[in-house]
mmCIF file of C-alpha atoms in Angstrom:
data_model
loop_
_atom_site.group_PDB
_atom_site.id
_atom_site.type_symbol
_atom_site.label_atom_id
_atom_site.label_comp_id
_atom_site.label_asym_id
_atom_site.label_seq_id
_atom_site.Cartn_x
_atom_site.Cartn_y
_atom_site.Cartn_z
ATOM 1 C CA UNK A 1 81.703 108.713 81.105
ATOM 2 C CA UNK A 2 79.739 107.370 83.450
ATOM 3 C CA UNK A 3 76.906 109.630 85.200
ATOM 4 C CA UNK A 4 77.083 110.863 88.973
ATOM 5 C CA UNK A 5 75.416 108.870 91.483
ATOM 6 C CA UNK A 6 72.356 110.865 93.331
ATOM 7 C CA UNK A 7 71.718 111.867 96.492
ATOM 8 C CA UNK A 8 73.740 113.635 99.630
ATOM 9 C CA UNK A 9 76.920 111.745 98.259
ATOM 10 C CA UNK A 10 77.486 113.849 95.509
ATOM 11 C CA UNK A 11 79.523 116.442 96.020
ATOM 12 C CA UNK A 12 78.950 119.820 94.270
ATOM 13 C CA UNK A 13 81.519 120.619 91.514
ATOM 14 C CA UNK A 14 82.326 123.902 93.517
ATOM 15 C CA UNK A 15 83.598 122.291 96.974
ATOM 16 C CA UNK A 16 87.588 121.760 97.199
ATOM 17 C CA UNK A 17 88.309 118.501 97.953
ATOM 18 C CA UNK A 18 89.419 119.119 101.597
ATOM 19 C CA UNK A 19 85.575 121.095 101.452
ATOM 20 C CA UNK A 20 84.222 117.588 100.844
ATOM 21 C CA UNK A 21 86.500 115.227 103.142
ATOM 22 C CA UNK A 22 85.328 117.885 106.255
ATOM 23 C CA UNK A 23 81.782 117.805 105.448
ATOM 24 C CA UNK A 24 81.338 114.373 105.663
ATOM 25 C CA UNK A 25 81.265 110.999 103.257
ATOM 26 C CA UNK A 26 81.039 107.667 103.259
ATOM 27 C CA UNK A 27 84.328 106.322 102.327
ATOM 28 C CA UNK A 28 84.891 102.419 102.280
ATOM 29 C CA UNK A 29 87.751 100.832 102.656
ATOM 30 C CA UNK A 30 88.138 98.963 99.030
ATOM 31 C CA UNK A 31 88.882 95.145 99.361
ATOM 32 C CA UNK A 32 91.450 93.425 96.520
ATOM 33 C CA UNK A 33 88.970 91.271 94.135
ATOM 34 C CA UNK A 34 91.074 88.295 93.625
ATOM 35 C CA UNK A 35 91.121 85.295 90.797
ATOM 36 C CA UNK A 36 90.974 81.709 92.071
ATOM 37 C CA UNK A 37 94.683 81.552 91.511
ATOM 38 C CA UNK A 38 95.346 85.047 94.130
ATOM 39 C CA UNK A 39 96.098 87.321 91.036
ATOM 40 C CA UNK A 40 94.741 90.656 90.602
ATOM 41 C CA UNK A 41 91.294 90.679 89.027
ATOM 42 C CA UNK A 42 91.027 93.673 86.789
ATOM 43 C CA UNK A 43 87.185 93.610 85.765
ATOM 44 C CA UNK A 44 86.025 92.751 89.420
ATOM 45 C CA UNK A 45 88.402 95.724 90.860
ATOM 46 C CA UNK A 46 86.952 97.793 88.259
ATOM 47 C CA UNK A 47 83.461 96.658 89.440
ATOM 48 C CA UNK A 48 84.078 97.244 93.073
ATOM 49 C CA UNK A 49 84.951 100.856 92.361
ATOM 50 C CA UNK A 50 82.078 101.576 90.117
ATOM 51 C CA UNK A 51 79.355 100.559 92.921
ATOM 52 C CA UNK A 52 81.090 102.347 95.515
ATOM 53 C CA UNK A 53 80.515 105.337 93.312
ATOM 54 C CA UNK A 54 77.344 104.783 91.625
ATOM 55 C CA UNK A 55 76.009 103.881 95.546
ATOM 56 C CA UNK A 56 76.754 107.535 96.431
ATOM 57 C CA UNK A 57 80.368 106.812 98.332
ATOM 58 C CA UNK A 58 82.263 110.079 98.471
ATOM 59 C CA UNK A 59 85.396 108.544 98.764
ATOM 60 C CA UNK A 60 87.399 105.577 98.103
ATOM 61 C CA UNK A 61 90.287 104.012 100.812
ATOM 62 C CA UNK A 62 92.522 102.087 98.876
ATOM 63 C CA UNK A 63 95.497 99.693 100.041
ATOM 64 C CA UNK A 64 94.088 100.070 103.740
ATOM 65 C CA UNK A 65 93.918 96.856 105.970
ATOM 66 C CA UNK A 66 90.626 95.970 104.298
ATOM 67 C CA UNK A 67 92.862 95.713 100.754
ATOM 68 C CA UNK A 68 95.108 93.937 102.743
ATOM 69 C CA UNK A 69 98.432 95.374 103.913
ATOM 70 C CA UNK A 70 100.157 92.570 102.583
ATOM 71 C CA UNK A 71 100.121 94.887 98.691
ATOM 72 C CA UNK A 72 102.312 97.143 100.015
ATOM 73 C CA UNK A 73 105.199 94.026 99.701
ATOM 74 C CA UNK A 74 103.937 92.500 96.525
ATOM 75 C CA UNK A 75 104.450 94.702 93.427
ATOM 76 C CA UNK A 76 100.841 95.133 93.872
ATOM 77 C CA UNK A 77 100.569 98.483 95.427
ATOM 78 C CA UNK A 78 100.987 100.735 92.432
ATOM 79 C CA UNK A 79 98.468 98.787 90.009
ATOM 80 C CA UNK A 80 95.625 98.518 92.628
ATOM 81 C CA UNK A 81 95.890 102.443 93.524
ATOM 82 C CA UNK A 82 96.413 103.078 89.414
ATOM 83 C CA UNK A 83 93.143 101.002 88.893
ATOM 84 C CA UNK A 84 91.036 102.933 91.442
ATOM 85 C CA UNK A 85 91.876 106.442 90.736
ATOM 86 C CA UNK A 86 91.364 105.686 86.934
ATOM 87 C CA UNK A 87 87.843 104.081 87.362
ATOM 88 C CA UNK A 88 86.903 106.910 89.542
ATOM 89 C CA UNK A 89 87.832 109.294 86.978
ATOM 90 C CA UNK A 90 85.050 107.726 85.021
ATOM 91 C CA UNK A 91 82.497 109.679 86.779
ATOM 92 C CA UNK A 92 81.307 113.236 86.359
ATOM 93 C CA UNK A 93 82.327 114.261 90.476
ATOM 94 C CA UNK A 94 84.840 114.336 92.132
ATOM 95 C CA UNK A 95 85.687 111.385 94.755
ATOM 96 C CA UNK A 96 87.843 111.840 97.041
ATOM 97 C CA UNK A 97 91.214 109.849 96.847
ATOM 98 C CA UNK A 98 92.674 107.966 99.667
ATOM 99 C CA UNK A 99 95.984 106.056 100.008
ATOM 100 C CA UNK A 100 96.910 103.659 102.905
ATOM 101 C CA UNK A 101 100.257 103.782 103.202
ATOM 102 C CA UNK A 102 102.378 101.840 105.397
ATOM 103 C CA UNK A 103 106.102 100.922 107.198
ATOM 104 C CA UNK A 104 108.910 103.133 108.300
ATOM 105 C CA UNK A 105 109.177 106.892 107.548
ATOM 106 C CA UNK A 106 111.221 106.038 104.098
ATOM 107 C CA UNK A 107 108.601 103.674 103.086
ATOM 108 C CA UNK A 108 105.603 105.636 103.909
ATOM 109 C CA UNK A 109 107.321 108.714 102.550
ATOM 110 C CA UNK A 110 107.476 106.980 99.418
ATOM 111 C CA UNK A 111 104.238 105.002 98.680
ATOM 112 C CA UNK A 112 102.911 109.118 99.505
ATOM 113 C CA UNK A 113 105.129 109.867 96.639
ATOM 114 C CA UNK A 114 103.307 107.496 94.413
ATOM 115 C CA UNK A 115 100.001 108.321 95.313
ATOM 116 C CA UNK A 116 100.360 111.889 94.618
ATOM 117 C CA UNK A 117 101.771 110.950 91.324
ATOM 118 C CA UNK A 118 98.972 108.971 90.285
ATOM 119 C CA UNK A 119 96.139 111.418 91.741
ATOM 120 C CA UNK A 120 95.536 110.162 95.072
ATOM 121 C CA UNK A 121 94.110 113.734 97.573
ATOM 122 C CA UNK A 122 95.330 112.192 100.891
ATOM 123 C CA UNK A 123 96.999 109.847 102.782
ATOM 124 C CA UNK A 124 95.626 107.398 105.619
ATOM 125 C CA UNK A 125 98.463 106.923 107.643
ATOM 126 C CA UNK A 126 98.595 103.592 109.136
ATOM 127 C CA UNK A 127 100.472 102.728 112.577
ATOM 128 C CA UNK A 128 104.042 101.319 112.899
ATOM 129 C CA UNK A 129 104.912 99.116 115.926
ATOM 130 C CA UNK A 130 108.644 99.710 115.460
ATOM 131 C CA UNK A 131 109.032 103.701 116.349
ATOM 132 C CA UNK A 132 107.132 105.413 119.766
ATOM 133 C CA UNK A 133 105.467 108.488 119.815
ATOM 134 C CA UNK A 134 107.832 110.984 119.125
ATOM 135 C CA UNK A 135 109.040 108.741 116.145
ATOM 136 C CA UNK A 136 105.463 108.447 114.823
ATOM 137 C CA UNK A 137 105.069 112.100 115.002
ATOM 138 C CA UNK A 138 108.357 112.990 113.490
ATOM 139 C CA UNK A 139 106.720 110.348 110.415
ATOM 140 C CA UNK A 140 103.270 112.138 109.676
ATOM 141 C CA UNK A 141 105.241 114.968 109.399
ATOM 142 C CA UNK A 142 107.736 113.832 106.273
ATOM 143 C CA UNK A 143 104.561 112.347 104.995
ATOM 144 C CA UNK A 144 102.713 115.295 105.398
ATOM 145 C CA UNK A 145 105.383 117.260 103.207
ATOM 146 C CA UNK A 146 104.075 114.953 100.184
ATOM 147 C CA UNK A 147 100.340 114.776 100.756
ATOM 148 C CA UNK A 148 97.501 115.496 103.872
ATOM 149 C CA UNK A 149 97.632 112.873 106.231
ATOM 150 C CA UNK A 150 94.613 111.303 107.499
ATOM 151 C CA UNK A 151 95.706 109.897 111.407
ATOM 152 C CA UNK A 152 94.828 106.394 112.289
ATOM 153 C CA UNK A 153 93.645 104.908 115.675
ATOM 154 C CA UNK A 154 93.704 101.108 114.738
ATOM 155 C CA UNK A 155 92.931 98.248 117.195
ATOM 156 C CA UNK A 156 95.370 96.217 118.144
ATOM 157 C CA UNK A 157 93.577 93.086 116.983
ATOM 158 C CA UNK A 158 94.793 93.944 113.556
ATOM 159 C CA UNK A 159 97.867 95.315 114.028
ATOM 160 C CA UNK A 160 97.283 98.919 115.607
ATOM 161 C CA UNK A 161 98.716 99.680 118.808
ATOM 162 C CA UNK A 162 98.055 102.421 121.857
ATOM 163 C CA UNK A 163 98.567 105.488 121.535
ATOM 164 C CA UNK A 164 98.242 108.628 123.908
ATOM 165 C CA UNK A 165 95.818 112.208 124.198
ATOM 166 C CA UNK A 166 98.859 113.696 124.515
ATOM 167 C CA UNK A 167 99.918 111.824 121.022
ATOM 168 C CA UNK A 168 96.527 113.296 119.321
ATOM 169 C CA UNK A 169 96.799 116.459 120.541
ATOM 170 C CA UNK A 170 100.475 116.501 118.881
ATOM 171 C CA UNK A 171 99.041 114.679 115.554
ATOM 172 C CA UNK A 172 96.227 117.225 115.498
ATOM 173 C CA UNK A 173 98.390 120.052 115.538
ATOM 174 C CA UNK A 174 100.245 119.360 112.277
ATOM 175 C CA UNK A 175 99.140 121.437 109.849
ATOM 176 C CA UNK A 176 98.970 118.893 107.097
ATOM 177 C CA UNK A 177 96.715 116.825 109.571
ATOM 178 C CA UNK A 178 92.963 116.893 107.709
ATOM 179 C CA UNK A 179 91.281 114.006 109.488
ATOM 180 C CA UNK A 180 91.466 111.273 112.329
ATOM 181 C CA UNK A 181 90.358 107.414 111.609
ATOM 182 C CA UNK A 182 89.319 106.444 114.721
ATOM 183 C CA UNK A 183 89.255 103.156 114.960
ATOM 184 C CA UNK A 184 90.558 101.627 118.294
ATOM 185 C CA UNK A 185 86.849 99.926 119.172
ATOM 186 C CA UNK A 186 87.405 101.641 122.569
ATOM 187 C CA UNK A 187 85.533 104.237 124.046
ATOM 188 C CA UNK A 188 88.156 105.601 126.264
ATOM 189 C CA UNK A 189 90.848 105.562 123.292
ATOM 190 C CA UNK A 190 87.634 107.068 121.158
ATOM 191 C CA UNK A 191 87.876 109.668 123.582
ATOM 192 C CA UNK A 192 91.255 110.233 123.806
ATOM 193 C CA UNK A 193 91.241 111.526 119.700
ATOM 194 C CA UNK A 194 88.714 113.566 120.476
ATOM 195 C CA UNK A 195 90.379 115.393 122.981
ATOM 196 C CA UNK A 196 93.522 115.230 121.635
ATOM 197 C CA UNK A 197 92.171 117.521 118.510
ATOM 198 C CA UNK A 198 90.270 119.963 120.991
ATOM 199 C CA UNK A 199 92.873 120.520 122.740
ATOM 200 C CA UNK A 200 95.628 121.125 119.559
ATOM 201 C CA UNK A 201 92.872 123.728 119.008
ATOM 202 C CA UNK A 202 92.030 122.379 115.550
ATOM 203 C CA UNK A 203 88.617 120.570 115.977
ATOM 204 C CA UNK A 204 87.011 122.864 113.021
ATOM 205 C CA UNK A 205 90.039 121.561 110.538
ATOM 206 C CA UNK A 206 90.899 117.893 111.550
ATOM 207 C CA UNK A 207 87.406 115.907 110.207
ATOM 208 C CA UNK A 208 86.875 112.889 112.375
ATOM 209 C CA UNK A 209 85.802 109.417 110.727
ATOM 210 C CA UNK A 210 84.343 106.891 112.627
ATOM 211 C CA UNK A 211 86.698 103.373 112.011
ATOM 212 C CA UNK A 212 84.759 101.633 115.229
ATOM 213 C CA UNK A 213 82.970 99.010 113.266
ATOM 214 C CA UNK A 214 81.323 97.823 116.951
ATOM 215 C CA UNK A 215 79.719 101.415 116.936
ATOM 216 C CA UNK A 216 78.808 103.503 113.522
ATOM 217 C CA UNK A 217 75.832 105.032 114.140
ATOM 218 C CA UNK A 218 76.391 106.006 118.028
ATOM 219 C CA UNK A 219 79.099 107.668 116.876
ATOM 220 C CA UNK A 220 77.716 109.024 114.003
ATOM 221 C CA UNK A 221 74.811 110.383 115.860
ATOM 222 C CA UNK A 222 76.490 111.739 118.702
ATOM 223 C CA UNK A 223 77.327 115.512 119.124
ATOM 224 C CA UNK A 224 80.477 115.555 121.508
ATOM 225 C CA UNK A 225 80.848 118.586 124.365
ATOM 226 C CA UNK A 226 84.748 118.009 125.224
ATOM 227 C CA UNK A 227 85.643 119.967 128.291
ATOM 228 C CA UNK A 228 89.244 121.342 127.810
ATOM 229 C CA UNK A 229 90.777 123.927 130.734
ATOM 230 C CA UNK A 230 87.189 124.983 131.284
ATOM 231 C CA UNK A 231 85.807 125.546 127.655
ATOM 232 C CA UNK A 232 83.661 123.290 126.012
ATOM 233 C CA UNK A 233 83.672 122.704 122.361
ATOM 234 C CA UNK A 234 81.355 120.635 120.915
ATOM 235 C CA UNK A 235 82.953 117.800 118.292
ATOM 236 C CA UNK A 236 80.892 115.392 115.625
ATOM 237 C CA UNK A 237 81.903 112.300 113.389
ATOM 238 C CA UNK A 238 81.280 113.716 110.428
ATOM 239 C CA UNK A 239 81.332 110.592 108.376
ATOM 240 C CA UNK A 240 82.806 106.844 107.691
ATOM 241 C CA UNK A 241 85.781 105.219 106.367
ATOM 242 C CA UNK A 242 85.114 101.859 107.545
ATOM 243 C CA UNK A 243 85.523 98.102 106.062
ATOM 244 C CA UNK A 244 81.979 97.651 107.289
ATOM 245 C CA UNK A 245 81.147 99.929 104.659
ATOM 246 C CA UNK A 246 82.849 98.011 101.821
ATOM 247 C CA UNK A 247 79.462 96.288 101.662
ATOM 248 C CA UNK A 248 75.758 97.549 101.958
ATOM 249 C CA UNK A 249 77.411 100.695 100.309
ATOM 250 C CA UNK A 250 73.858 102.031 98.833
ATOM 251 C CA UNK A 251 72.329 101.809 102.618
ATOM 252 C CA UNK A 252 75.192 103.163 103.698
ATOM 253 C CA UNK A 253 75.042 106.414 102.307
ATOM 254 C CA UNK A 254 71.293 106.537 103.337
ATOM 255 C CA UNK A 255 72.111 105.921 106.721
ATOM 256 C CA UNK A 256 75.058 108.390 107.042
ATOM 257 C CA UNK A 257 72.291 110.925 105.572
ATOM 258 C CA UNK A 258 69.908 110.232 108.073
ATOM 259 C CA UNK A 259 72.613 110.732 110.891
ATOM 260 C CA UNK A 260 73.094 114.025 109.485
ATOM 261 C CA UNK A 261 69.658 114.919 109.851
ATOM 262 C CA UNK A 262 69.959 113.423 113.717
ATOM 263 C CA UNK A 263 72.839 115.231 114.445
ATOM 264 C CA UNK A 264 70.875 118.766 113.436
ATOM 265 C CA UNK A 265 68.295 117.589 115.604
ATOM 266 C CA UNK A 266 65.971 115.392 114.388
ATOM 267 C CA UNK A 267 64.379 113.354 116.880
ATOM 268 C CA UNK A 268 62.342 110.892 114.721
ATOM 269 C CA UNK A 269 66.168 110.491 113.134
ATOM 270 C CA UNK A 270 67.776 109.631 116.175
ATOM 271 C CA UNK A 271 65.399 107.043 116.989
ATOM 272 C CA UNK A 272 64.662 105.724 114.017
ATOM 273 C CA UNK A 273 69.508 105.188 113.980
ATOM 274 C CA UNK A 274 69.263 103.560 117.780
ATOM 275 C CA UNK A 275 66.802 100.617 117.015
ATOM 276 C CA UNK A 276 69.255 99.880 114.016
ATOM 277 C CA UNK A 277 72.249 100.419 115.939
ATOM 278 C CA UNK A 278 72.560 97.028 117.424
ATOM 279 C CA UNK A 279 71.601 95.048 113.864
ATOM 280 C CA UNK A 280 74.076 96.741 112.033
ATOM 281 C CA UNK A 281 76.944 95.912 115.039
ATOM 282 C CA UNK A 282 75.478 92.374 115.311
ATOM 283 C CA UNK A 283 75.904 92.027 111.480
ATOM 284 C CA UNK A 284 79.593 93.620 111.809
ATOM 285 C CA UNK A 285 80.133 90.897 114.358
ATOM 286 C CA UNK A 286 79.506 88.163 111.979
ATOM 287 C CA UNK A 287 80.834 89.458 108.863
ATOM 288 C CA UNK A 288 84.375 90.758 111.188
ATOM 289 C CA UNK A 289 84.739 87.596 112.920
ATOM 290 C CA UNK A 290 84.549 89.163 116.229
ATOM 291 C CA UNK A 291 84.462 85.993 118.039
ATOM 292 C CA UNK A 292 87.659 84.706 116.949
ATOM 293 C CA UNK A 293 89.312 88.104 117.707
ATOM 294 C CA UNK A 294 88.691 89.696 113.825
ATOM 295 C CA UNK A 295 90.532 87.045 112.011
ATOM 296 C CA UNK A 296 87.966 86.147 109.282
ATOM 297 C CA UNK A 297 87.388 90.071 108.914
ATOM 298 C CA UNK A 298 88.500 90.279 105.010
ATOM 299 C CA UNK A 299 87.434 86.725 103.858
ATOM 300 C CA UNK A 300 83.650 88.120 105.404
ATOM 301 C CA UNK A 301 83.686 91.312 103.666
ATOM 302 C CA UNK A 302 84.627 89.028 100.928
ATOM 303 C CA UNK A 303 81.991 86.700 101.321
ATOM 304 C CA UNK A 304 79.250 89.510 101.361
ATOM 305 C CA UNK A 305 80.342 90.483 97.805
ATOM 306 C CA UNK A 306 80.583 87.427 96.536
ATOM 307 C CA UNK A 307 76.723 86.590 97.471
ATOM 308 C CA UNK A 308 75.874 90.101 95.654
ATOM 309 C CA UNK A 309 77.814 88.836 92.699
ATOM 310 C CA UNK A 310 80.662 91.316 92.264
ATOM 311 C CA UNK A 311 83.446 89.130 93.432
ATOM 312 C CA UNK A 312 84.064 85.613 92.041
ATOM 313 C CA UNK A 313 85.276 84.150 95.656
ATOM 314 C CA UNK A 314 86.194 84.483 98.944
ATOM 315 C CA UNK A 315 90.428 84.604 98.306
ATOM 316 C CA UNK A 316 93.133 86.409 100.143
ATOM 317 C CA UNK A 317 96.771 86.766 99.033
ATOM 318 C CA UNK A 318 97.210 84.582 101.949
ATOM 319 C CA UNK A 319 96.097 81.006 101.200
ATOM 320 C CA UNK A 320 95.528 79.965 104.430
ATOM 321 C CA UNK A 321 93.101 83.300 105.620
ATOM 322 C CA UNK A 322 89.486 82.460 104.881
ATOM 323 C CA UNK A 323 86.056 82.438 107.389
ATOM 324 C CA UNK A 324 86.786 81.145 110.988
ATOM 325 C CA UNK A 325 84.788 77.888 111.850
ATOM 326 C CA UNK A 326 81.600 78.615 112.149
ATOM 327 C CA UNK A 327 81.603 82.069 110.405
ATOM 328 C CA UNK A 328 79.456 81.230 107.636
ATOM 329 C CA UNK A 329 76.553 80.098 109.508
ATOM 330 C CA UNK A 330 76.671 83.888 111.639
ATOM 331 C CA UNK A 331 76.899 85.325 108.303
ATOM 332 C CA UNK A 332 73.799 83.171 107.082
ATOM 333 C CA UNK A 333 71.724 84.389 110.196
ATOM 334 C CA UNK A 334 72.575 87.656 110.207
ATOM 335 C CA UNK A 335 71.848 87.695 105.959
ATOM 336 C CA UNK A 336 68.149 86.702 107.339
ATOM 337 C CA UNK A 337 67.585 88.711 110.215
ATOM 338 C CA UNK A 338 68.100 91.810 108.816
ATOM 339 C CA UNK A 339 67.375 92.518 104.947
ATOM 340 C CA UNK A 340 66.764 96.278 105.301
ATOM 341 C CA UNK A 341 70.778 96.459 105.934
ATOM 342 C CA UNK A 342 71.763 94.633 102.712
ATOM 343 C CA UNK A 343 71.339 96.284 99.361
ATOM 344 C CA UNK A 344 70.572 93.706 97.324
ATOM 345 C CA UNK A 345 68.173 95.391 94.515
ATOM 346 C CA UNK A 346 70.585 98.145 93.956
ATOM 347 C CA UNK A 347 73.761 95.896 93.275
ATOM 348 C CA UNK A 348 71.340 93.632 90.927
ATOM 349 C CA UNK A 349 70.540 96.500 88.478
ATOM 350 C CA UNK A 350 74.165 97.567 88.151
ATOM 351 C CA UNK A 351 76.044 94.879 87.924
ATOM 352 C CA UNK A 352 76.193 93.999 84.483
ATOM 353 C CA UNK A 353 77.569 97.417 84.145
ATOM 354 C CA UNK A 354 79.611 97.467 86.838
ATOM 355 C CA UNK A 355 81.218 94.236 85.416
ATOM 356 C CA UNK A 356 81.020 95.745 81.553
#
């Protein structure tokens, strides 16, 4: 058995699991390590899972966008979560477990089913174009029956769509609701989640994870007063589950640590998170593809780990999805400009391990 990563990322062996998903954690979204011929590598998967824990994530996201959605179609679904819930159970803590699933109620109501079968805590929810609000509420709530749902504001670059406050306020007040993804890169949809759980009354119980890879640590540092029918409650991000955050993972959880000490007031903290602020969006941008409207996101996240060694290649299920042109040479410059994001040293002493 493998020993538990240090630091604020380790959860004490006392705290329920929802104790641990409300106080905060950096959960990344875990890509799909691929061979050259688009099969499932094993060993690399494996790999992937053992940073993320060793780093200090609390949390794993598994068959999210960053996994690619496209697993949910392929037979590939069940392996991929069976391979990261066993690999986590290598480890002396407890991470916390959580399953993308997808589609219509039946589907989604399903793939719940086999998360919950194979260990998986809770359920990230993703959007579906095909039913309107009342249909998507009337969803998280068969879902809900099976596991907690975890609500997701994606952008519609990738698939999400909008939604309403009044929709949040609805989502928030389903019991089985733990947490909010936001993830709309929007500050007026940002908004809308965060007065949508306010006013359902349930901002102590619904956690809220920032998804808006143009904006971590703002949000991350911010302390929100939301004025609802004249009271003000004040409402935090308490953490991450972000693709960003599928790379860097060590610097990660030292950043998310030091926003916790902002947040409580630490002014040195909160200055020290703004200067980095626009590096670490400027090195999203490259390694997203935000130029060509997010459509070399995976192959960059790919790209990152292959440079640190832990994946063999840039490949996606789809053979035609790899960097945008010019991609590369962002993700060169931004590699350069700013080495105290990348944790380089730390994925170079465990790899061999990891890869073991």
């Amino acid at each position: 058995m493998l020993g538990t990563a240090s630091g604020a990322q380790a959860p004490q062996a006392q705290e329920s699991v929802r104790d641990l998903f409300r106080r905060g954690l950096v959960i990344p979204a875990h890509p799909l390590a691929l061979t050259e011929d688009r099969r499932l590598d094993e060993r690399r998967q494996r790999a992937l899972t053992r940073y993320y824990v060793e780093a200090g994530a609390g949390g794993l996201a598994v068959g999210v966008h960053t996994t690619q959605f496209a697993i949910h179609g392929t037979g590939l679904l069940a392996p991929v979560l069976e391979l990261a819930a066993g690999t986590a159970r290598e480890f002396e803590r407890e991470v916390v477990l959580v399953a993308g699933v997808t589609g219509p109620t039946g589907q989604a109501v399903a793939e719940a089913e086999l998360a919950r079968s194979l260990g998986y805590h809770m359920v990230l929810l993703s959007p579906y174009r095909e039913l309107d609000e009342d249909g998507l509420i009337a969803r998280a709530r068969a879902v809900g029956e099976v596991l907690p749902v975890i609500g997701f504001y994606l952008q519609p670059a990738v698939g999400g769509r909008p939604l309403s406050r009044d929709f949040w306020t609805r989502l928030a007040g389903i019991e089985s609701v733990v947490g909010v993804k936001v993830a709309p890169f929007d500050r007026y949809r940002t908004l809308d989640v965060l007065h949508g759980v306010v006013r359902a009354g349930r901002a102590g119980e619904v956690a809220l994870y920032t998804g808006n890879d143009d904006h971590i640590l703002a949000d991350l540092i911010t302390s929100h007063r939301v004025v609802v029918d004249g009271r003000q409650v004040e409402v935090e991000f308490v953490g991450g589950l972000l693709g960003q955050w599928a790379v860097w993972v060590r610097r990660a959880v030292e950043l998310l640590e030091e926003a916790t000490l902002a947040r409580s007031g630490d002014d040195a903290a909160v200055r020290r998170l703004l200067g980095l602020d626009g590096h670490l969006t400027d090195a999203n941008a490259a390694i997203f593809d935000s130029a060509n409207g997010f459509h070399g996101c995976i192959p960059g996240i790919h790209e990152v780990l292959r440079r640190q060694g832990l994946l063999a290649g840039r490949w996606c299920l789809d053979p035609g999805e790899d960097l945008s042109p010019g991609q590369l040479a962002e993700i060169d410059r931004i590699w350069a400009a700013y080495p105290w994001l990348r944790d380089d040293d730390f994925v170079a002493q465990g790899l061999d391990r990891w890869l073991a």
